[in-house]
């Protein structure tokens, strides 16, 4: 008896679609993925839009409207396993900056017909609304890690997605520390690995795209950034980017914003 | 053993002969604003006329006024990058017609010649030998890389700001573990390299290059150079009773105080030339191949001690304590030696500049105050 091919649904909430496109960009591996899993709902890739239940739902984007808040409940109810991907789904994304602002004021300035806009005052991660089985971080996510997560789902094993800092990847890649050698402010020591330490490899500081590492010591990083001439307000800006609403970055940015 | 004095052309010949002998020559070179080990095609790739400046959490390179070849100290890479690489596939498992096929990855066939290896580094390799070779489960990859390597050591003529090998008894002069050892003598009238063989292989190679016989006077110059370097060490480790201090300091407030600054970024452990921890992961891919991979890991990562639902060392203080008490304390019980060679890498490459010698001094000071 052969096992039934598991079904996959890919969902989009408030996001730029970059993370779900990571799946389409898998090229050679994409053929292996579609050979191993049956994509039954993926509006950005296929016209097929089958009803659930789904064995695996991959969810991109954050919750920013009342409609989305309802929809994610239905998705959860019809999914055996639900995995969120990207900074929007796991931390509210860059649009979570509105959590610190007056959204009605934005709407009144930006839209000619503000009455058409029905948006919540917040952008929140999926896990604030439903139980999430696994979170894959990154803005955008790493293709290698996405394949690893799908593969581990198919083989019923734990994914190898370390939560230690970007510094580990720099060292494994033999990349010289840009803070120590060049005095470049770098978020690497407080940022989760996964990107392969891309920016330091090009002599840039880490921007924190993958969100907080497992035990980020932001107070100590702040003292270090101070010593290389970065003011608290600038540290707060660096924390309030793609993963601004991730708890550790959120609390530290509130503290240092001044 | 034979000792000869070479000029720069003699040193050039030495490296050329290593290439001709089929070695992949690794030595210090300038890359990304750092003097690090890299591939050396000829002596022209050495950091000629460069030096480094190292302090806690700070590193830079600058030009010297002379054309010295070896007037700097160790960079962030150590020989463990070559002997025990950061990532290694150990095993692949594939589907075959008759079940599964297990393929052990063959060791690399590279024969390394390491050039410009400092005393602290040689001491670190000796420590890693104890870890990887002197056990019932010797590491075959490490063993092969070691067995076929050729090493040219260098006696340090300058001491770095974070160096403390002299206090650890591991330098600045090379005493073992080399095929040849070089001392660079640079004076207004001449630029020479006093080269001494440590093995038959070294003596053979030395015999094949042009140079003059060394005299007692040369030996005196070498001695004076290393003594001067020892006097200029940037730091010193308080070594008296170190092992017991580590054992007794288990509940010291030092650990929590370090944890305030420690980023638990793992840098200290990954630049340390003696740290040997790794994690083993079994991965699958979508076409049905499984791989067993070994990757460097660190006692500063939470997953490193993840057992049965939680991490044993959840606080940063506990993780720092584990690193330093193992390195300076339990290492003696485990391998009969200290795990620290005084290279200073962990001090230079700690982003926040945590200084192992300073923390030990604090620990000793607190222990003394209590006593």
Tab-separated table of C-alpha atoms in Angstrom, chain B residues 3-367:
chain	number	residue	atom	x	y	z
B	3	UNK	CA	70.087	24.716	11.450
B	4	UNK	CA	70.644	26.976	8.481
B	5	UNK	CA	70.367	30.695	7.834
B	6	UNK	CA	68.440	31.640	4.704
B	7	UNK	CA	67.835	34.885	2.908
B	8	UNK	CA	64.384	35.739	1.503
B	9	UNK	CA	65.262	33.778	-1.648
B	10	UNK	CA	66.006	30.701	0.439
B	11	UNK	CA	62.598	30.982	2.093
B	12	UNK	CA	61.057	31.360	-1.367
B	13	UNK	CA	62.715	28.109	-2.410
B	14	UNK	CA	61.396	26.338	0.670
B	15	UNK	CA	57.810	27.207	-0.224
B	16	UNK	CA	58.355	26.434	-3.901
B	17	UNK	CA	59.714	23.013	-2.940
B	18	UNK	CA	56.626	22.335	-0.825
B	19	UNK	CA	54.440	23.094	-3.843
B	20	UNK	CA	56.616	20.894	-6.030
B	21	UNK	CA	56.222	18.138	-3.446
B	22	UNK	CA	52.444	18.172	-3.923
B	23	UNK	CA	51.521	20.094	-0.797
B	24	UNK	CA	48.667	22.581	-0.554
B	25	UNK	CA	50.530	25.398	1.156
B	26	UNK	CA	48.593	27.295	3.813
B	27	UNK	CA	50.056	30.351	5.470
B	28	UNK	CA	49.276	33.831	6.710
B	29	UNK	CA	47.996	36.201	4.062
B	30	UNK	CA	46.101	39.492	3.940
B	31	UNK	CA	42.373	39.016	3.239
B	32	UNK	CA	39.441	41.294	4.130
B	33	UNK	CA	41.598	43.586	6.240
B	34	UNK	CA	42.822	40.670	8.338
B	35	UNK	CA	45.953	38.551	8.413
B	36	UNK	CA	44.544	35.045	8.229
B	37	UNK	CA	45.582	31.595	7.087
B	38	UNK	CA	44.904	31.121	3.413
B	39	UNK	CA	46.308	29.487	0.339
B	40	UNK	CA	49.880	30.603	-0.395
B	41	UNK	CA	51.151	30.325	-3.976
B	42	UNK	CA	54.587	31.746	-3.113
B	43	UNK	CA	56.206	33.918	-0.465
B	44	UNK	CA	54.758	36.921	-2.309
B	45	UNK	CA	51.376	36.013	-0.772
B	46	UNK	CA	52.719	36.434	2.777
B	47	UNK	CA	51.778	39.694	4.551
B	48	UNK	CA	55.135	41.277	3.683
B	49	UNK	CA	55.529	44.604	5.467
B	50	UNK	CA	52.234	44.258	7.362
B	51	UNK	CA	51.496	43.971	11.043
B	52	UNK	CA	48.337	43.748	13.121
B	53	UNK	CA	47.083	45.619	16.163
B	54	UNK	CA	44.983	43.651	18.583
B	55	UNK	CA	43.131	44.654	21.703
B	56	UNK	CA	40.052	43.354	23.471
B	57	UNK	CA	37.271	43.443	20.857
B	58	UNK	CA	39.408	45.249	18.315
B	59	UNK	CA	41.598	44.262	15.377
B	60	UNK	CA	43.354	46.156	12.613
B	61	UNK	CA	46.246	45.806	10.224
B	62	UNK	CA	48.779	48.427	9.277
B	63	UNK	CA	51.943	48.874	7.243
B	64	UNK	CA	55.324	48.517	8.874
B	65	UNK	CA	58.393	50.454	7.882
B	66	UNK	CA	60.271	47.293	6.945
B	67	UNK	CA	59.621	44.302	4.704
B	68	UNK	CA	59.273	41.787	7.488
B	69	UNK	CA	57.455	38.562	6.669
B	70	UNK	CA	56.206	37.473	10.081
B	71	UNK	CA	55.867	40.607	12.256
B	72	UNK	CA	52.270	40.069	13.374
B	73	UNK	CA	50.338	37.606	15.485
B	74	UNK	CA	47.518	35.133	15.004
B	75	UNK	CA	44.319	35.976	13.117
B	76	UNK	CA	40.784	34.656	13.651
B	77	UNK	CA	41.384	31.395	11.775
B	78	UNK	CA	43.384	28.619	13.344
B	79	UNK	CA	44.652	25.323	11.976
B	80	UNK	CA	41.487	23.648	13.173
B	81	UNK	CA	39.780	25.119	10.082
B	82	UNK	CA	41.898	22.707	8.035
B	83	UNK	CA	42.294	19.738	10.366
B	84	UNK	CA	38.727	19.750	11.711
B	85	UNK	CA	36.746	21.797	9.157
B	86	UNK	CA	33.651	23.804	10.186
B	87	UNK	CA	31.331	21.593	8.146
B	88	UNK	CA	31.936	18.020	7.104
B	89	UNK	CA	29.684	15.395	5.521
B	90	UNK	CA	30.548	12.118	7.197
B	91	UNK	CA	28.049	9.766	5.645
B	92	UNK	CA	25.442	9.610	2.893
B	93	UNK	CA	22.650	7.054	2.675
B	94	UNK	CA	20.967	6.425	-0.660
B	95	UNK	CA	18.291	4.101	-1.977
B	96	UNK	CA	19.749	1.209	-3.917
B	97	UNK	CA	18.172	-1.737	-5.705
B	98	UNK	CA	18.732	-3.958	-2.714
B	99	UNK	CA	17.788	-1.620	0.124
B	100	UNK	CA	19.929	1.215	1.358
B	101	UNK	CA	23.497	2.046	0.412
B	102	UNK	CA	25.669	3.602	3.135
B	103	UNK	CA	28.643	5.573	1.845
B	104	UNK	CA	31.216	6.892	4.255
B	105	UNK	CA	32.744	10.047	2.838
B	106	UNK	CA	36.409	9.377	2.063
B	107	UNK	CA	38.852	11.722	3.818
B	108	UNK	CA	40.237	14.533	1.707
B	109	UNK	CA	43.401	13.677	-0.138
B	110	UNK	CA	44.861	17.110	0.482
B	111	UNK	CA	48.370	17.181	1.935
B	112	UNK	CA	48.717	20.428	3.832
B	113	UNK	CA	51.937	22.314	4.412
B	114	UNK	CA	51.318	24.890	7.125
B	115	UNK	CA	53.682	27.850	7.000
B	116	UNK	CA	54.167	30.528	9.645
B	117	UNK	CA	52.593	28.585	12.503
B	118	UNK	CA	53.113	30.193	15.913
B	119	UNK	CA	54.079	28.425	19.124
B	120	UNK	CA	50.583	28.889	20.565
B	121	UNK	CA	49.111	27.285	17.446
B	122	UNK	CA	51.473	24.321	17.631
B	123	UNK	CA	50.479	23.870	21.272
B	124	UNK	CA	46.821	24.019	20.214
B	125	UNK	CA	47.367	21.337	17.594
B	126	UNK	CA	49.022	19.153	20.240
B	127	UNK	CA	45.893	19.617	22.375
B	128	UNK	CA	43.591	18.759	19.488
B	129	UNK	CA	45.743	15.679	18.838
B	130	UNK	CA	44.953	14.581	22.386
B	131	UNK	CA	41.248	15.107	21.698
B	132	UNK	CA	40.972	13.586	18.239
B	133	UNK	CA	43.758	11.004	18.136
B	134	UNK	CA	44.564	9.777	21.632
B	135	UNK	CA	41.282	8.030	22.140
B	136	UNK	CA	39.798	4.638	21.290
B	137	UNK	CA	37.733	6.481	18.661
B	138	UNK	CA	40.353	8.436	16.747
B	139	UNK	CA	38.886	10.741	14.129
B	140	UNK	CA	39.937	9.355	10.728
B	141	UNK	CA	39.639	12.670	8.868
B	142	UNK	CA	41.706	14.510	11.437
B	143	UNK	CA	44.234	11.675	11.600
B	144	UNK	CA	44.727	11.703	7.856
B	145	UNK	CA	45.133	15.459	7.635
B	146	UNK	CA	47.682	15.401	10.468
B	147	UNK	CA	49.625	12.422	9.214
B	148	UNK	CA	50.288	13.984	5.829
B	149	UNK	CA	50.926	17.551	6.889
B	150	UNK	CA	54.201	19.443	6.984
B	151	UNK	CA	54.621	22.321	9.410
B	152	UNK	CA	56.892	25.339	9.350
B	153	UNK	CA	56.708	27.082	12.695
B	154	UNK	CA	57.698	30.664	13.421
B	155	UNK	CA	59.167	32.023	16.625
B	156	UNK	CA	57.347	35.246	17.376
B	157	UNK	CA	59.490	38.370	17.108
B	158	UNK	CA	56.620	40.629	18.164
B	159	UNK	CA	53.963	40.120	20.820
B	160	UNK	CA	50.367	41.150	20.270
B	161	UNK	CA	48.165	43.201	22.552
B	162	UNK	CA	46.075	40.186	23.535
B	163	UNK	CA	48.882	37.598	23.590
B	164	UNK	CA	49.595	35.726	26.822
B	165	UNK	CA	51.324	32.525	25.643
B	166	UNK	CA	54.338	33.214	27.851
B	167	UNK	CA	52.256	32.979	31.028
B	168	UNK	CA	50.615	29.761	29.773
B	169	UNK	CA	54.071	28.310	29.083
B	170	UNK	CA	53.212	27.789	25.397
B	171	UNK	CA	55.395	30.380	23.645
B	172	UNK	CA	56.659	32.586	22.157
B	173	UNK	CA	59.268	30.090	20.945
B	174	UNK	CA	58.280	26.852	19.249
B	175	UNK	CA	59.483	23.829	21.161
B	176	UNK	CA	57.735	20.901	19.462
B	177	UNK	CA	55.351	19.968	16.694
B	178	UNK	CA	57.189	21.453	13.707
B	179	UNK	CA	59.203	20.098	10.815
B	180	UNK	CA	61.048	23.395	10.486
B	181	UNK	CA	61.014	26.482	12.666
B	182	UNK	CA	61.893	29.935	11.413
B	183	UNK	CA	63.110	32.963	13.325
B	184	UNK	CA	63.080	36.139	11.288
B	185	UNK	CA	66.055	38.420	11.890
B	186	UNK	CA	65.628	41.835	10.374
B	187	UNK	CA	68.308	44.453	10.818
B	188	UNK	CA	69.444	47.413	8.784
B	189	UNK	CA	72.201	45.487	7.047
B	190	UNK	CA	70.450	42.179	6.523
B	191	UNK	CA	67.166	40.275	6.449
B	192	UNK	CA	67.614	36.616	7.315
B	193	UNK	CA	65.725	33.586	8.536
B	194	UNK	CA	67.329	31.233	11.021
B	195	UNK	CA	65.733	27.883	10.194
B	196	UNK	CA	66.040	24.843	12.425
B	197	UNK	CA	64.811	21.369	11.544
B	198	UNK	CA	62.625	19.501	14.008
B	199	UNK	CA	62.179	16.297	12.000
B	200	UNK	CA	64.024	14.266	9.363
B	201	UNK	CA	61.559	15.534	6.746
B	202	UNK	CA	62.364	19.066	7.782
B	203	UNK	CA	66.102	18.443	7.643
B	204	UNK	CA	65.760	16.920	4.149
B	205	UNK	CA	63.892	19.939	2.855
B	206	UNK	CA	66.279	22.364	4.523
B	207	UNK	CA	69.183	20.527	2.933
B	208	UNK	CA	67.788	21.324	-0.502
B	209	UNK	CA	67.829	25.134	-0.197
B	210	UNK	CA	70.684	27.619	-0.391
B	211	UNK	CA	71.844	29.109	2.870
B	212	UNK	CA	74.769	29.416	5.237
B	213	UNK	CA	75.429	27.277	8.281
B	214	UNK	CA	74.144	28.790	11.509
B	215	UNK	CA	76.634	29.914	14.129
B	216	UNK	CA	76.464	30.270	17.910
B	217	UNK	CA	75.955	33.948	17.300
B	218	UNK	CA	72.772	33.198	15.308
B	219	UNK	CA	71.515	31.038	18.158
B	220	UNK	CA	72.136	33.934	20.524
B	221	UNK	CA	70.183	36.319	18.287
B	222	UNK	CA	67.221	33.913	18.154
B	223	UNK	CA	67.293	33.548	21.921
B	224	UNK	CA	67.338	37.312	22.428
B	225	UNK	CA	64.409	37.811	20.033
B	226	UNK	CA	62.083	35.353	21.773
B	227	UNK	CA	63.071	36.624	25.215
B	228	UNK	CA	62.226	40.150	24.163
B	229	UNK	CA	58.867	38.958	22.764
B	230	UNK	CA	58.091	37.157	26.025
B	231	UNK	CA	58.723	40.406	27.909
B	232	UNK	CA	56.285	42.307	25.674
B	233	UNK	CA	53.226	40.086	26.027
B	234	UNK	CA	50.086	42.213	26.008
B	235	UNK	CA	48.553	40.201	28.815
B	236	UNK	CA	49.313	37.551	31.419
B	237	UNK	CA	47.144	34.788	32.800
B	238	UNK	CA	47.272	34.277	36.580
B	239	UNK	CA	48.073	30.565	36.321
B	240	UNK	CA	48.769	29.695	39.937
B	241	UNK	CA	46.299	27.029	41.072
B	242	UNK	CA	44.132	27.669	38.041
B	243	UNK	CA	42.514	24.245	37.890
B	244	UNK	CA	41.447	24.351	41.529
B	245	UNK	CA	40.291	27.948	41.198
B	246	UNK	CA	37.924	26.831	38.441
B	247	UNK	CA	36.569	23.984	40.534
B	248	UNK	CA	36.111	26.145	43.626
B	249	UNK	CA	34.673	29.127	41.776
B	250	UNK	CA	31.494	27.367	40.703
B	251	UNK	CA	29.191	29.725	42.622
B	252	UNK	CA	31.250	32.871	42.088
B	253	UNK	CA	29.360	36.103	41.253
B	254	UNK	CA	31.877	36.482	38.374
B	255	UNK	CA	29.653	34.431	36.059
B	256	UNK	CA	26.583	36.635	36.437
B	257	UNK	CA	28.726	39.709	36.051
B	258	UNK	CA	30.217	38.416	32.769
B	259	UNK	CA	26.720	37.484	31.590
B	260	UNK	CA	25.743	41.149	31.681
B	261	UNK	CA	28.197	41.769	28.852
B	262	UNK	CA	28.377	38.387	27.122
B	263	UNK	CA	26.397	38.293	23.868
B	264	UNK	CA	26.494	34.448	23.845
B	265	UNK	CA	27.428	34.932	20.203
B	266	UNK	CA	29.849	31.937	20.355
B	267	UNK	CA	32.730	33.876	18.787
B	268	UNK	CA	35.216	33.038	21.560
B	269	UNK	CA	34.662	29.314	21.133
B	270	UNK	CA	34.727	29.371	17.346
B	271	UNK	CA	38.006	31.304	17.133
B	272	UNK	CA	39.587	29.233	19.923
B	273	UNK	CA	42.165	26.894	18.372
B	274	UNK	CA	41.478	24.128	20.899
B	275	UNK	CA	37.661	24.099	21.114
B	276	UNK	CA	36.454	20.902	19.533
B	277	UNK	CA	32.697	20.763	20.045
B	278	UNK	CA	30.494	19.877	17.143
B	279	UNK	CA	26.937	18.887	16.481
B	280	UNK	CA	25.877	15.972	14.364
B	281	UNK	CA	22.802	16.356	12.216
B	282	UNK	CA	21.074	13.821	10.029
B	283	UNK	CA	19.241	15.418	7.144
B	284	UNK	CA	17.176	14.081	4.300
B	285	UNK	CA	16.459	15.576	0.920
B	286	UNK	CA	13.495	15.361	-1.383
B	287	UNK	CA	15.090	12.870	-3.743
B	288	UNK	CA	15.667	10.364	-0.971
B	289	UNK	CA	19.282	10.872	0.081
B	290	UNK	CA	20.139	11.207	3.755
B	291	UNK	CA	23.281	12.869	5.009
B	292	UNK	CA	25.078	12.896	8.322
B	293	UNK	CA	26.859	16.187	8.768
B	294	UNK	CA	29.193	17.416	11.459
B	295	UNK	CA	29.225	21.144	12.103
B	296	UNK	CA	31.142	23.146	14.683
B	297	UNK	CA	28.984	23.938	17.669
B	298	UNK	CA	29.532	25.913	20.818
B	299	UNK	CA	28.752	25.607	24.511
B	300	UNK	CA	27.281	29.119	24.148
B	301	UNK	CA	24.353	27.920	22.034
B	302	UNK	CA	21.168	26.835	23.805
B	303	UNK	CA	20.658	23.780	21.639
B	304	UNK	CA	24.105	22.508	22.550
B	305	UNK	CA	22.780	21.274	25.903
B	306	UNK	CA	19.188	20.669	24.860
B	307	UNK	CA	18.214	17.457	26.591
B	308	UNK	CA	14.800	16.089	27.243
B	309	UNK	CA	12.765	19.214	26.659
B	310	UNK	CA	15.038	21.953	27.945
B	311	UNK	CA	18.550	23.352	27.825
B	312	UNK	CA	20.709	22.349	30.748
B	313	UNK	CA	22.628	25.631	30.691
B	314	UNK	CA	19.894	28.164	30.076
B	315	UNK	CA	21.624	31.225	31.544
B	316	UNK	CA	24.480	32.989	29.787
B	317	UNK	CA	26.440	32.938	33.053
B	318	UNK	CA	26.209	29.147	33.175
B	319	UNK	CA	27.375	28.910	29.588
B	320	UNK	CA	30.359	31.210	30.114
B	321	UNK	CA	31.240	29.288	33.282
B	322	UNK	CA	31.083	26.017	31.344
B	323	UNK	CA	33.452	27.326	28.697
B	324	UNK	CA	36.079	28.788	30.984
B	325	UNK	CA	35.970	26.104	33.705
B	326	UNK	CA	36.259	23.407	31.079
B	327	UNK	CA	39.055	25.183	29.236
B	328	UNK	CA	41.119	26.037	32.295
B	329	UNK	CA	39.925	23.472	34.828
B	330	UNK	CA	38.244	20.252	33.784
B	331	UNK	CA	40.484	19.991	30.733
B	332	UNK	CA	43.280	18.966	33.105
B	333	UNK	CA	41.142	16.112	34.407
B	334	UNK	CA	40.039	15.097	30.926
B	335	UNK	CA	43.250	15.426	28.912
B	336	UNK	CA	45.982	16.068	31.484
B	337	UNK	CA	46.702	19.593	30.167
B	338	UNK	CA	45.146	23.052	30.102
B	339	UNK	CA	42.889	23.788	27.140
B	340	UNK	CA	44.233	27.338	26.830
B	341	UNK	CA	47.402	28.207	24.915
B	342	UNK	CA	47.354	31.979	25.463
B	343	UNK	CA	46.830	32.944	21.804
B	344	UNK	CA	44.432	35.739	22.812
B	345	UNK	CA	41.949	35.101	19.980
B	346	UNK	CA	38.964	34.910	22.346
B	347	UNK	CA	39.864	38.362	23.695
B	348	UNK	CA	40.410	40.051	20.329
B	349	UNK	CA	37.383	38.503	18.634
B	350	UNK	CA	34.878	38.981	21.439
B	351	UNK	CA	32.690	41.805	20.101
B	352	UNK	CA	32.362	43.242	23.607
B	353	UNK	CA	35.981	42.529	24.533
B	354	UNK	CA	35.528	40.072	27.412
B	355	UNK	CA	39.056	39.220	28.532
B	356	UNK	CA	39.652	35.705	29.848
B	357	UNK	CA	42.758	36.827	31.759
B	358	UNK	CA	40.809	39.622	33.436
B	359	UNK	CA	37.905	37.346	34.374
B	360	UNK	CA	40.298	34.794	35.857
B	361	UNK	CA	42.025	37.561	37.804
B	362	UNK	CA	38.634	38.670	39.168
B	363	UNK	CA	37.785	35.119	40.090
B	364	UNK	CA	41.151	34.714	41.839
B	365	UNK	CA	40.716	38.068	43.593
B	366	UNK	CA	37.279	37.080	44.882
B	367	UNK	CA	38.567	33.694	46.017
